[in-house]
Amino acid sequence: MSRPRAVVVGSGIGGLAAALRLAARGYAVRVLEALDRPGGRARVFRQDGFVFDAGPTVITAPVLFDELFARTGARREAYVEFVPVDPYYRVVFHDGATFDYVGDEERLLAQIRAFEPRDVDGYRRLVALVRRIYRAGYLGLGDRPFLRKRDMLPILPAMVRLRSYRSVYGLVRQYLRDERLRRLFSFESLLIGGHPFRVPSLYLLIHWLERAGGVWFARGGTGALVAAMVRRLEELGGELVLEAPVDAFEFGSRTIRAAVTADGRRWPADLVVANADPLFVYRHLVPPERRPGTPDRRLRRVRTSMGLFVLYFGTRRLDVELAHHTVWLGPRYRGLLDDLVVRHRLPPDDLSVYLHAPTRTDASLAPAGHDGFYVLAPVPNLRAGIDWACAAAPLAERLYDQLERTLLPGLRAARVTQRWLTPADFAAELRSVDGAAFGPEPLLRQSAAFRFPNRCPDISNLFFVGAGTHPGAGLPGVVLSARVLDRLLGPVPGLPPLVPLARLGPPA
């Protein structure tokens, strides 16, 4: 008997994780990728001898990748090496103060004490609550399918007890007095595209996920992780097809029979997994009459996340001390974020930025005697109406000015190559609606059962993985979305049941 056929639309981390799980279940898997390289947001740019990871660089919960490879009968360590990063992040404030966010509690508390002695006790009490949020939100909900809004009813009392209705910043503010520490312990929601004053405190679980499980980097860059997943998929008989954008679906009564790519090729499917922006899929690939459960009026209500401007550059080796990850927080916090997310405008003054310096961990990513970087700045998405063809170069110069003034003296004289990504590129290359970098904004009304469900309510064989569906953006979120797919498809004879997240860790 021939194997059932699965088509995965998109080769981001979520799509590749889904493809591996489907291959382990016995499917004949084809992954159709629109671009000329795999990875989606995690693809790789190679330029002038430098290797630039396009997007995600922070690996948390590495056990999720260990479990994913184990599901296929392999050891992750045989395919890609994860290197611990210490400090997790170096946070530099506009007043010159520096804080190394680390996993070791004594090192962490000593730094908090130097900022505000009274906040040591406050932080301890905050972390006690965060661990409860982690148990409920990550261990309890992380790979749980939510197909209907009423699926949230059993967990609402716990969410109320944990004050999930408060914002991340609002809850942190209750425990910490020093404004710099409040910003330090609330900025992590930005890693999933969330405004700390709007994102529900449920997302504070990210803090414990990092504290307990560490922050890691893939040797060779995140692209090495993508390559490892592709290699394992091909060993299992799966196929990756590049430069194959899906432009249409061929429908049965309540199913998709095939995906059709831009060149007219037809790819038959018994099951389709979209590792794509659900807003794009519903607007452009599934006509309204095929999705009465997801009407246009609901799509119009979705709030998309912020955009990103990512500036990649290579330099001759700079004689400066740098952490692998540095977050520079400017003088404004809520005002800046409101400009970007609420008022949809690019502010004229300094931006807060994240600087990635991977060659400080892995020198192979640049030519000998050189450093590779990217600096990431949150910006408004395309609803702001910014003409990025005109705005990109001036913004790059602003960022170079800021970096030379703060973190990288001598930058301009040492620079040898550069490139950038704008929200317009996210829209054109990744088919991200509004050029949003993280899909729907992680508001309370767009989380868990209120996010796009992992299975289409109207098309029985269409599933979603990736940042736009439950549980959301970030590497743990997109990998967990593939575990949700595994749960929805049910047990398979000969394949062990999924290990509960509480047994995988990190522990609470």
Short mmCIF file of C-alpha atoms in Angstrom, two decimals:
data_model
loop_
_atom_site.label_atom_id
_atom_site.label_comp_id
_atom_site.label_asym_id
_atom_site.label_seq_id
_atom_site.Cartn_x
_atom_site.Cartn_y
_atom_site.Cartn_z
CA MET A 1 0.00 0.00 0.00
CA SER A 2 1.39 3.43 -0.91
CA ARG A 3 2.17 5.86 1.87
CA PRO A 4 -0.16 8.84 2.51
CA ARG A 5 1.15 12.06 0.95
CA ALA A 6 1.79 15.25 2.92
CA VAL A 7 2.59 18.65 1.45
CA VAL A 8 4.18 21.23 3.76
CA VAL A 9 3.95 24.79 2.47
CA GLY A 10 7.06 26.64 3.67
CA SER A 11 10.39 25.45 5.07
CA GLY A 12 10.71 27.59 8.16
CA ILE A 13 11.66 25.91 11.43
CA GLY A 14 8.00 25.12 12.11
CA GLY A 15 7.48 23.63 8.66
CA LEU A 16 10.61 21.49 8.86
CA ALA A 17 9.63 20.32 12.37
CA ALA A 18 6.21 19.35 11.03
CA ALA A 19 7.79 17.58 8.04
CA LEU A 20 10.03 15.53 10.34
CA ARG A 21 7.10 14.52 12.51
CA LEU A 22 5.03 13.54 9.46
CA ALA A 23 7.91 11.51 8.04
CA ALA A 24 8.22 9.70 11.38
CA ARG A 25 4.50 8.89 11.11
CA GLY A 26 5.02 7.25 7.71
CA TYR A 27 3.97 10.05 5.35
CA ALA A 28 5.66 10.69 2.04
CA VAL A 29 6.53 14.34 2.66
CA ARG A 30 7.20 17.16 0.21
CA VAL A 31 8.15 20.60 1.49
CA LEU A 32 7.42 23.38 -1.02
CA GLU A 33 9.54 26.50 -0.42
CA ALA A 34 9.00 29.74 -2.34
CA LEU A 35 12.57 31.00 -1.93
CA ASP A 36 15.84 29.63 -3.30
CA ARG A 37 16.98 28.39 0.13
CA PRO A 38 15.29 26.75 3.12
CA GLY A 39 14.60 28.32 6.50
CA GLY A 40 12.02 31.05 5.96
CA ARG A 41 12.77 33.65 8.62
CA ALA A 42 15.73 31.44 9.59
CA ARG A 43 17.34 31.38 6.15
CA VAL A 44 20.99 32.30 5.61
CA PHE A 45 22.63 35.09 3.63
CA ARG A 46 26.21 34.56 2.40
CA GLN A 47 28.01 37.68 1.30
CA ASP A 48 31.68 38.60 0.86
CA GLY A 49 32.80 35.62 2.93
CA PHE A 50 30.38 36.35 5.79
CA VAL A 51 27.53 34.08 6.92
CA PHE A 52 24.51 36.01 8.23
CA ASP A 53 21.56 34.30 9.91
CA ALA A 54 18.56 36.18 8.57
CA GLY A 55 16.44 35.98 11.69
CA PRO A 56 16.15 33.89 14.86
CA THR A 57 19.44 33.50 16.73
CA VAL A 58 18.35 32.74 20.31
CA ILE A 59 17.77 29.04 20.99
CA THR A 60 15.86 28.31 24.17
CA ALA A 61 14.41 24.97 25.29
CA PRO A 62 16.93 22.90 23.28
CA VAL A 63 15.18 19.80 24.64
CA LEU A 64 12.44 20.47 22.10
CA PHE A 65 14.91 19.89 19.28
CA ASP A 66 16.34 16.86 21.08
CA GLU A 67 12.84 15.37 21.30
CA LEU A 68 12.09 16.25 17.67
CA PHE A 69 15.13 14.37 16.35
CA ALA A 70 14.49 11.50 18.76
CA ARG A 71 10.97 11.22 17.33
CA THR A 72 12.61 10.31 14.02
CA GLY A 73 15.01 7.82 15.62
CA ALA A 74 18.06 10.12 15.64
CA ARG A 75 20.16 12.11 18.10
CA ARG A 76 20.18 15.85 17.57
CA GLU A 77 23.84 16.04 18.64
CA ALA A 78 24.81 13.94 15.61
CA TYR A 79 23.45 16.64 13.30
CA VAL A 80 24.07 20.02 14.94
CA GLU A 81 25.91 21.24 18.04
CA PHE A 82 24.36 23.68 20.51
CA VAL A 83 26.77 25.96 22.38
CA PRO A 84 25.76 27.67 25.65
CA VAL A 85 25.82 31.48 25.64
CA ASP A 86 26.95 33.38 28.74
CA PRO A 87 25.65 35.93 29.48
CA TYR A 88 22.30 35.20 27.93
CA TYR A 89 22.03 38.92 27.11
CA ARG A 90 24.02 41.97 28.06
CA VAL A 91 21.60 44.84 28.59
CA VAL A 92 23.09 48.32 28.25
CA PHE A 93 21.02 51.26 29.42
CA HIS A 94 21.21 54.78 28.03
CA ASP A 95 22.71 56.02 31.32
CA GLY A 96 25.70 53.68 30.87
CA ALA A 97 24.58 51.04 33.37
CA THR A 98 25.12 47.44 32.26
CA PHE A 99 23.42 44.24 33.40
CA ASP A 100 24.45 40.72 32.36
CA TYR A 101 21.34 38.57 32.36
CA VAL A 102 22.53 35.05 33.32
CA GLY A 103 21.03 31.82 34.58
CA ASP A 104 23.08 31.61 37.76
CA GLU A 105 20.89 32.99 40.55
CA GLU A 106 23.67 34.36 42.74
CA ARG A 107 25.25 36.31 39.87
CA LEU A 108 21.82 37.58 38.93
CA LEU A 109 20.86 38.66 42.45
CA ALA A 110 24.22 40.39 43.00
CA GLN A 111 23.55 42.60 39.98
CA ILE A 112 19.99 43.33 41.07
CA ARG A 113 21.34 44.30 44.50
CA ALA A 114 23.74 46.77 42.88
CA PHE A 115 20.82 48.45 41.09
CA GLU A 116 18.32 48.43 43.98
CA PRO A 117 18.86 46.30 47.12
CA ARG A 118 15.15 46.19 47.92
CA ASP A 119 14.47 44.58 44.54
CA VAL A 120 16.29 41.37 45.46
CA ASP A 121 13.31 40.21 47.51
CA GLY A 122 10.93 41.57 44.89
CA TYR A 123 12.63 39.59 42.16
CA ARG A 124 12.50 36.40 44.24
CA ARG A 125 8.75 36.86 44.70
CA LEU A 126 8.32 37.67 41.01
CA VAL A 127 10.16 34.51 39.96
CA ALA A 128 8.03 32.39 42.29
CA LEU A 129 4.99 33.66 40.38
CA VAL A 130 6.73 33.30 37.00
CA ARG A 131 7.41 29.63 37.74
CA ARG A 132 3.70 29.11 38.38
CA ILE A 133 2.93 30.88 35.09
CA TYR A 134 5.47 28.65 33.35
CA ARG A 135 3.85 25.50 34.77
CA ALA A 136 0.39 26.60 33.67
CA GLY A 137 1.25 28.37 30.41
CA TYR A 138 4.13 26.35 28.98
CA LEU A 139 3.95 22.90 30.54
CA GLY A 140 0.16 22.97 30.60
CA LEU A 141 -0.74 24.71 27.34
CA GLY A 142 2.37 24.70 25.15
CA ASP A 143 1.45 21.72 22.98
CA ARG A 144 -2.26 21.53 23.78
CA PRO A 145 -4.55 21.93 20.76
CA PHE A 146 -7.11 24.74 20.91
CA LEU A 147 -9.66 24.29 18.15
CA ARG A 148 -12.56 26.23 19.67
CA LYS A 149 -12.76 29.24 21.97
CA ARG A 150 -14.61 27.17 24.55
CA ASP A 151 -11.48 25.04 24.91
CA MET A 152 -10.16 27.91 27.05
CA LEU A 153 -12.92 27.61 29.66
CA PRO A 154 -11.22 24.99 31.89
CA ILE A 155 -8.05 27.08 32.21
CA LEU A 156 -9.61 30.53 32.71
CA PRO A 157 -9.72 30.25 36.56
CA ALA A 158 -5.96 29.51 36.66
CA MET A 159 -5.27 32.43 34.30
CA VAL A 160 -7.22 34.75 36.59
CA ARG A 161 -5.35 33.48 39.69
CA LEU A 162 -2.04 34.10 37.90
CA ARG A 163 -3.18 37.60 36.86
CA SER A 164 -2.79 36.85 33.17
CA TYR A 165 -5.08 39.77 32.44
CA ARG A 166 -2.29 42.13 33.47
CA SER A 167 0.40 43.18 31.03
CA VAL A 168 3.95 41.85 31.27
CA TYR A 169 5.25 45.25 32.36
CA GLY A 170 2.29 45.82 34.69
CA LEU A 171 2.98 42.63 36.60
CA VAL A 172 6.76 43.18 36.74
CA ARG A 173 6.14 46.71 38.06
CA GLN A 174 4.30 45.30 41.06
CA TYR A 175 7.47 43.56 42.25
CA LEU A 176 10.38 45.81 41.23
CA ARG A 177 11.09 49.43 42.16
CA ASP A 178 13.98 50.31 39.86
CA GLU A 179 12.70 51.41 36.44
CA ARG A 180 15.73 49.95 34.69
CA LEU A 181 15.04 46.53 36.23
CA ARG A 182 11.39 46.77 35.25
CA ARG A 183 12.48 47.26 31.66
CA LEU A 184 15.09 44.51 31.88
CA PHE A 185 12.63 41.89 33.09
CA SER A 186 9.85 42.85 30.67
CA PHE A 187 11.70 43.30 27.36
CA GLU A 188 11.71 39.55 26.59
CA SER A 189 8.17 39.81 25.22
CA LEU A 190 9.68 41.83 22.36
CA LEU A 191 11.37 38.60 21.23
CA ILE A 192 7.95 37.32 20.14
CA GLY A 193 6.74 40.65 18.76
CA GLY A 194 4.88 41.77 21.86
CA HIS A 195 4.59 45.27 23.33
CA PRO A 196 5.39 44.74 27.06
CA PHE A 197 2.58 47.13 28.06
CA ARG A 198 0.01 45.22 25.93
CA VAL A 199 1.14 41.59 26.05
CA PRO A 200 -0.55 39.48 28.78
CA SER A 201 1.67 38.45 31.67
CA LEU A 202 1.20 34.83 30.58
CA TYR A 203 4.22 35.46 28.34
CA LEU A 204 6.47 35.98 31.38
CA LEU A 205 6.92 32.22 31.08
CA ILE A 206 9.71 33.11 28.61
CA HIS A 207 11.78 34.32 31.56
CA TRP A 208 11.73 30.96 33.32
CA LEU A 209 12.17 29.08 30.04
CA GLU A 210 15.48 30.93 29.67
CA ARG A 211 16.47 30.87 33.34
CA ALA A 212 15.96 27.12 33.69
CA GLY A 213 16.89 25.91 30.22
CA GLY A 214 19.59 28.37 29.21
CA VAL A 215 20.23 30.32 26.03
CA TRP A 216 22.10 28.49 23.27
CA PHE A 217 23.59 29.06 19.83
CA ALA A 218 23.88 26.55 17.01
CA ARG A 219 27.49 26.03 15.97
CA GLY A 220 27.63 27.38 12.41
CA GLY A 221 24.61 29.62 13.06
CA THR A 222 20.89 28.98 13.02
CA GLY A 223 21.35 28.04 9.38
CA ALA A 224 23.24 24.97 10.57
CA LEU A 225 20.12 23.93 12.49
CA VAL A 226 18.01 24.38 9.34
CA ALA A 227 20.52 22.31 7.33
CA ALA A 228 20.45 19.57 10.00
CA MET A 229 16.64 19.37 9.83
CA VAL A 230 16.69 19.23 6.02
CA ARG A 231 19.36 16.50 6.09
CA ARG A 232 17.33 14.37 8.50
CA LEU A 233 14.18 14.87 6.43
CA GLU A 234 15.92 13.71 3.28
CA GLU A 235 17.33 10.67 5.10
CA LEU A 236 13.73 9.76 5.94
CA GLY A 237 12.75 9.98 2.27
CA GLY A 238 11.27 13.48 2.42
CA GLU A 239 11.80 16.01 -0.37
CA LEU A 240 12.52 19.75 -0.24
CA VAL A 241 11.50 21.63 -3.40
CA LEU A 242 12.93 25.15 -3.67
CA GLU A 243 11.62 28.06 -5.74
CA ALA A 244 8.15 26.52 -5.61
CA PRO A 245 5.72 29.16 -4.26
CA VAL A 246 2.22 27.77 -3.72
CA ASP A 247 -0.25 29.98 -5.58
CA ALA A 248 -3.42 27.91 -5.26
CA PHE A 249 -5.07 24.86 -3.76
CA GLU A 250 -7.19 22.36 -5.64
CA PHE A 251 -10.20 21.51 -3.49
CA GLY A 252 -12.44 18.52 -2.93
CA SER A 253 -15.68 18.82 -0.98
CA ARG A 254 -14.09 19.68 2.39
CA THR A 255 -10.48 18.84 1.63
CA ILE A 256 -7.49 20.02 -0.33
CA ARG A 257 -6.58 17.57 -3.07
CA ALA A 258 -3.39 19.25 -4.24
CA ALA A 259 -1.21 22.33 -3.95
CA VAL A 260 -0.45 24.17 -7.18
CA THR A 261 2.80 26.10 -7.52
CA ALA A 262 3.41 29.23 -9.59
CA ASP A 263 4.91 27.21 -12.45
CA GLY A 264 1.68 25.22 -12.80
CA ARG A 265 2.92 22.02 -11.17
CA ARG A 266 0.34 20.08 -9.20
CA TRP A 267 1.39 18.41 -5.92
CA PRO A 268 -1.23 15.85 -4.75
CA ALA A 269 -1.80 15.72 -0.99
CA ASP A 270 -3.75 13.70 1.55
CA LEU A 271 -2.71 16.25 4.18
CA VAL A 272 -1.53 19.86 3.87
CA VAL A 273 0.44 21.77 6.51
CA ALA A 274 0.82 25.52 6.03
CA ASN A 275 3.96 26.93 7.60
CA ALA A 276 2.81 30.33 6.43
CA ASP A 277 1.03 33.40 7.72
CA PRO A 278 -2.57 32.17 8.25
CA LEU A 279 -3.85 35.62 7.26
CA PHE A 280 -2.16 35.22 3.87
CA VAL A 281 -3.40 31.65 3.43
CA TYR A 282 -7.00 32.56 4.20
CA ARG A 283 -6.98 35.74 2.13
CA HIS A 284 -5.20 34.41 -0.96
CA LEU A 285 -5.36 30.61 -1.06
CA VAL A 286 -8.71 29.67 0.53
CA PRO A 287 -11.75 31.46 -0.95
CA PRO A 288 -14.43 32.72 1.49
CA GLU A 289 -16.99 30.09 0.48
CA ARG A 290 -14.50 27.39 1.55
CA ARG A 291 -14.00 28.86 5.05
CA PRO A 292 -17.33 29.89 6.64
CA GLY A 293 -15.70 29.32 10.05
CA THR A 294 -13.09 31.99 9.28
CA PRO A 295 -15.05 34.83 7.64
CA ASP A 296 -13.49 37.99 6.23
CA ARG A 297 -14.80 40.07 9.14
CA ARG A 298 -12.69 38.01 11.55
CA LEU A 299 -9.61 38.42 9.37
CA ARG A 300 -10.11 42.20 9.35
CA ARG A 301 -10.07 42.27 13.17
CA VAL A 302 -6.64 40.64 13.48
CA ARG A 303 -3.95 42.96 14.88
CA THR A 304 -0.65 42.23 13.19
CA SER A 305 2.64 42.55 15.10
CA MET A 306 5.36 45.14 14.72
CA GLY A 307 7.84 45.10 11.86
CA LEU A 308 11.61 44.73 11.98
CA PHE A 309 14.47 46.49 10.28
CA VAL A 310 17.49 44.17 10.31
CA LEU A 311 20.88 45.59 9.31
CA TYR A 312 23.59 42.99 8.58
CA PHE A 313 27.18 44.15 8.38
CA GLY A 314 30.71 42.79 8.42
CA THR A 315 33.80 44.57 9.72
CA ARG A 316 37.48 44.13 10.21
CA ARG A 317 37.95 42.83 13.76
CA LEU A 318 36.93 45.53 16.23
CA ASP A 319 38.92 45.82 19.46
CA VAL A 320 35.86 46.04 21.70
CA GLU A 321 34.54 43.69 24.38
CA LEU A 322 31.14 42.35 23.37
CA ALA A 323 28.64 39.76 24.49
CA HIS A 324 27.09 37.44 21.94
CA HIS A 325 23.71 39.14 22.51
CA THR A 326 23.48 42.81 23.51
CA VAL A 327 20.28 44.78 24.06
CA TRP A 328 20.64 48.56 24.07
CA LEU A 329 17.69 50.28 25.76
CA GLY A 330 17.25 53.95 24.99
CA PRO A 331 15.84 56.65 27.28
CA ARG A 332 12.23 56.05 26.20
CA TYR A 333 10.47 52.75 26.71
CA ARG A 334 6.67 52.88 26.57
CA GLY A 335 6.72 56.05 24.48
CA LEU A 336 8.98 54.45 21.90
CA LEU A 337 6.95 51.25 21.73
CA ASP A 338 3.69 53.20 21.45
CA ASP A 339 5.19 55.10 18.52
CA LEU A 340 6.02 51.83 16.77
CA VAL A 341 2.98 49.70 17.60
CA VAL A 342 0.11 52.06 18.43
CA ARG A 343 0.81 55.26 16.50
CA HIS A 344 2.55 53.49 13.59
CA ARG A 345 5.32 56.00 13.19
CA LEU A 346 9.09 55.79 13.08
CA PRO A 347 10.41 58.07 15.84
CA PRO A 348 13.14 60.56 15.01
CA ASP A 349 15.25 59.89 18.09
CA ASP A 350 17.28 56.87 19.22
CA LEU A 351 15.80 53.43 18.81
CA SER A 352 16.28 50.56 21.23
CA VAL A 353 18.11 47.78 19.41
CA TYR A 354 19.39 44.23 19.68
CA LEU A 355 22.96 43.59 18.49
CA HIS A 356 23.93 40.05 17.49
CA ALA A 357 27.68 39.31 17.44
CA PRO A 358 27.89 35.59 16.51
CA THR A 359 31.57 35.63 15.60
CA ARG A 360 32.34 36.22 19.27
CA THR A 361 31.16 32.61 19.73
CA ASP A 362 31.90 31.09 16.33
CA ALA A 363 34.67 32.75 14.28
CA SER A 364 33.91 30.53 11.26
CA LEU A 365 30.99 32.82 10.33
CA ALA A 366 33.33 35.54 9.00
CA PRO A 367 36.66 35.70 7.14
CA ALA A 368 39.77 35.51 9.33
CA GLY A 369 40.35 38.74 11.24
CA HIS A 370 36.77 39.94 10.75
CA ASP A 371 33.51 40.17 12.68
CA GLY A 372 29.95 39.64 11.48
CA PHE A 373 26.96 41.37 13.09
CA TYR A 374 23.36 42.19 12.72
CA VAL A 375 21.45 44.89 14.50
CA LEU A 376 17.71 44.52 14.81
CA ALA A 377 15.43 47.50 15.39
CA PRO A 378 11.67 47.21 15.97
CA VAL A 379 9.84 49.44 13.49
CA PRO A 380 6.20 49.96 12.48
CA ASN A 381 4.72 47.40 10.12
CA LEU A 382 3.46 48.36 6.66
CA ARG A 383 0.24 49.86 8.03
CA ALA A 384 2.38 52.92 8.77
CA GLY A 385 2.69 53.62 5.05
CA ILE A 386 6.49 54.06 5.18
CA ASP A 387 8.21 53.89 1.80
CA TRP A 388 11.03 51.56 2.71
CA ALA A 389 12.77 52.03 -0.64
CA CYS A 390 13.48 55.58 0.56
CA ALA A 391 13.58 55.07 4.34
CA ALA A 392 15.97 52.09 4.62
CA ALA A 393 19.29 53.79 3.83
CA PRO A 394 18.73 56.79 6.19
CA LEU A 395 17.66 54.42 8.97
CA ALA A 396 20.79 52.31 8.44
CA GLU A 397 22.90 55.46 8.84
CA ARG A 398 21.03 56.33 12.06
CA LEU A 399 21.79 52.88 13.42
CA TYR A 400 25.46 53.12 12.48
CA ASP A 401 25.61 56.50 14.26
CA GLN A 402 23.99 55.03 17.35
CA LEU A 403 26.20 51.92 17.42
CA GLU A 404 29.40 53.90 16.90
CA ARG A 405 28.40 56.21 19.74
CA THR A 406 27.45 53.43 22.17
CA LEU A 407 28.68 49.88 21.50
CA LEU A 408 31.01 49.81 18.48
CA PRO A 409 33.44 52.74 18.33
CA GLY A 410 35.30 52.78 15.01
CA LEU A 411 32.50 50.88 13.27
CA ARG A 412 32.27 52.92 10.09
CA ALA A 413 36.00 52.84 9.36
CA ALA A 414 36.06 49.05 9.82
CA ARG A 415 32.89 48.17 7.86
CA VAL A 416 33.45 46.08 4.72
CA THR A 417 29.98 44.81 3.75
CA GLN A 418 26.31 45.39 4.53
CA ARG A 419 22.73 44.49 3.60
CA TRP A 420 19.30 44.89 5.22
CA LEU A 421 15.76 43.57 5.51
CA THR A 422 12.69 45.81 5.90
CA PRO A 423 8.99 45.11 6.52
CA ALA A 424 8.54 45.39 2.75
CA ASP A 425 10.91 42.44 2.35
CA PHE A 426 8.99 40.43 4.96
CA ALA A 427 5.83 41.02 2.91
CA ALA A 428 7.38 40.31 -0.50
CA GLU A 429 9.67 37.39 0.36
CA LEU A 430 7.87 35.72 3.28
CA ARG A 431 4.28 36.65 2.34
CA SER A 432 3.83 38.18 5.77
CA VAL A 433 0.69 40.31 5.88
CA ASP A 434 1.52 43.96 6.69
CA GLY A 435 5.20 42.98 6.70
CA ALA A 436 4.65 41.90 10.30
CA ALA A 437 7.68 40.05 11.64
CA PHE A 438 5.81 37.82 14.12
CA GLY A 439 2.33 37.24 12.68
CA PRO A 440 -0.63 38.32 14.84
CA GLU A 441 0.36 40.50 17.80
CA PRO A 442 0.40 38.33 20.97
CA LEU A 443 -2.47 40.10 22.72
CA LEU A 444 -4.70 38.24 25.17
CA ARG A 445 -7.46 38.14 22.55
CA GLN A 446 -4.99 36.65 20.03
CA SER A 447 -3.41 33.95 22.21
CA ALA A 448 -4.12 30.23 22.75
CA ALA A 449 -7.72 29.52 21.60
CA PHE A 450 -8.04 33.09 20.33
CA ARG A 451 -5.14 32.66 17.90
CA PHE A 452 -5.58 30.96 14.52
CA PRO A 453 -6.20 27.27 15.37
CA ASN A 454 -3.71 24.63 14.28
CA ARG A 455 -6.40 22.89 12.22
CA CYS A 456 -8.65 24.72 9.78
CA PRO A 457 -12.25 24.46 11.06
CA ASP A 458 -13.69 24.03 7.54
CA ILE A 459 -11.07 22.03 5.60
CA SER A 460 -10.45 18.70 7.28
CA ASN A 461 -6.90 18.11 6.01
CA LEU A 462 -5.47 21.65 6.33
CA PHE A 463 -3.26 22.32 9.36
CA PHE A 464 -1.13 25.28 10.46
CA VAL A 465 2.27 25.48 12.12
CA GLY A 466 4.58 28.42 12.74
CA ALA A 467 4.39 31.85 14.34
CA GLY A 468 0.83 32.67 13.26
CA THR A 469 -0.86 29.78 15.02
CA HIS A 470 -0.82 28.43 18.60
CA PRO A 471 1.37 28.73 20.64
CA GLY A 472 3.01 31.62 18.75
CA ALA A 473 6.29 33.14 17.64
CA GLY A 474 9.84 32.30 18.73
CA LEU A 475 11.72 29.06 18.16
CA PRO A 476 10.08 27.19 21.07
CA GLY A 477 6.66 28.32 19.86
CA VAL A 478 7.06 27.20 16.25
CA VAL A 479 8.60 23.86 17.26
CA LEU A 480 5.75 23.29 19.72
CA SER A 481 3.20 24.03 16.97
CA ALA A 482 4.49 20.91 15.20
CA ARG A 483 3.96 18.91 18.42
CA VAL A 484 0.37 20.19 18.42
CA LEU A 485 0.04 18.79 14.88
CA ASP A 486 1.36 15.46 16.13
CA ARG A 487 -1.28 15.45 18.89
CA LEU A 488 -4.09 16.35 16.49
CA LEU A 489 -3.22 13.46 14.18
CA GLY A 490 -3.43 10.97 17.05
CA PRO A 491 -1.38 7.89 17.95
CA VAL A 492 0.36 5.74 15.34
CA PRO A 493 0.99 2.00 15.81
CA GLY A 494 4.68 1.44 16.43
CA LEU A 495 5.39 5.07 17.28
CA PRO A 496 5.70 5.83 21.03
CA PRO A 497 3.25 8.33 22.51
CA LEU A 498 4.49 11.89 22.91
CA VAL A 499 6.46 12.54 26.08
CA PRO A 500 4.67 15.17 28.20
CA LEU A 501 6.37 18.55 28.28
CA ALA A 502 6.69 18.30 32.06
CA ARG A 503 8.99 15.28 31.57
CA LEU A 504 11.03 16.96 28.84
CA GLY A 505 11.80 20.08 30.83
CA PRO A 506 13.21 22.46 31.62
CA PRO A 507 11.86 21.81 35.12
CA ALA A 508 9.65 24.26 36.96
#
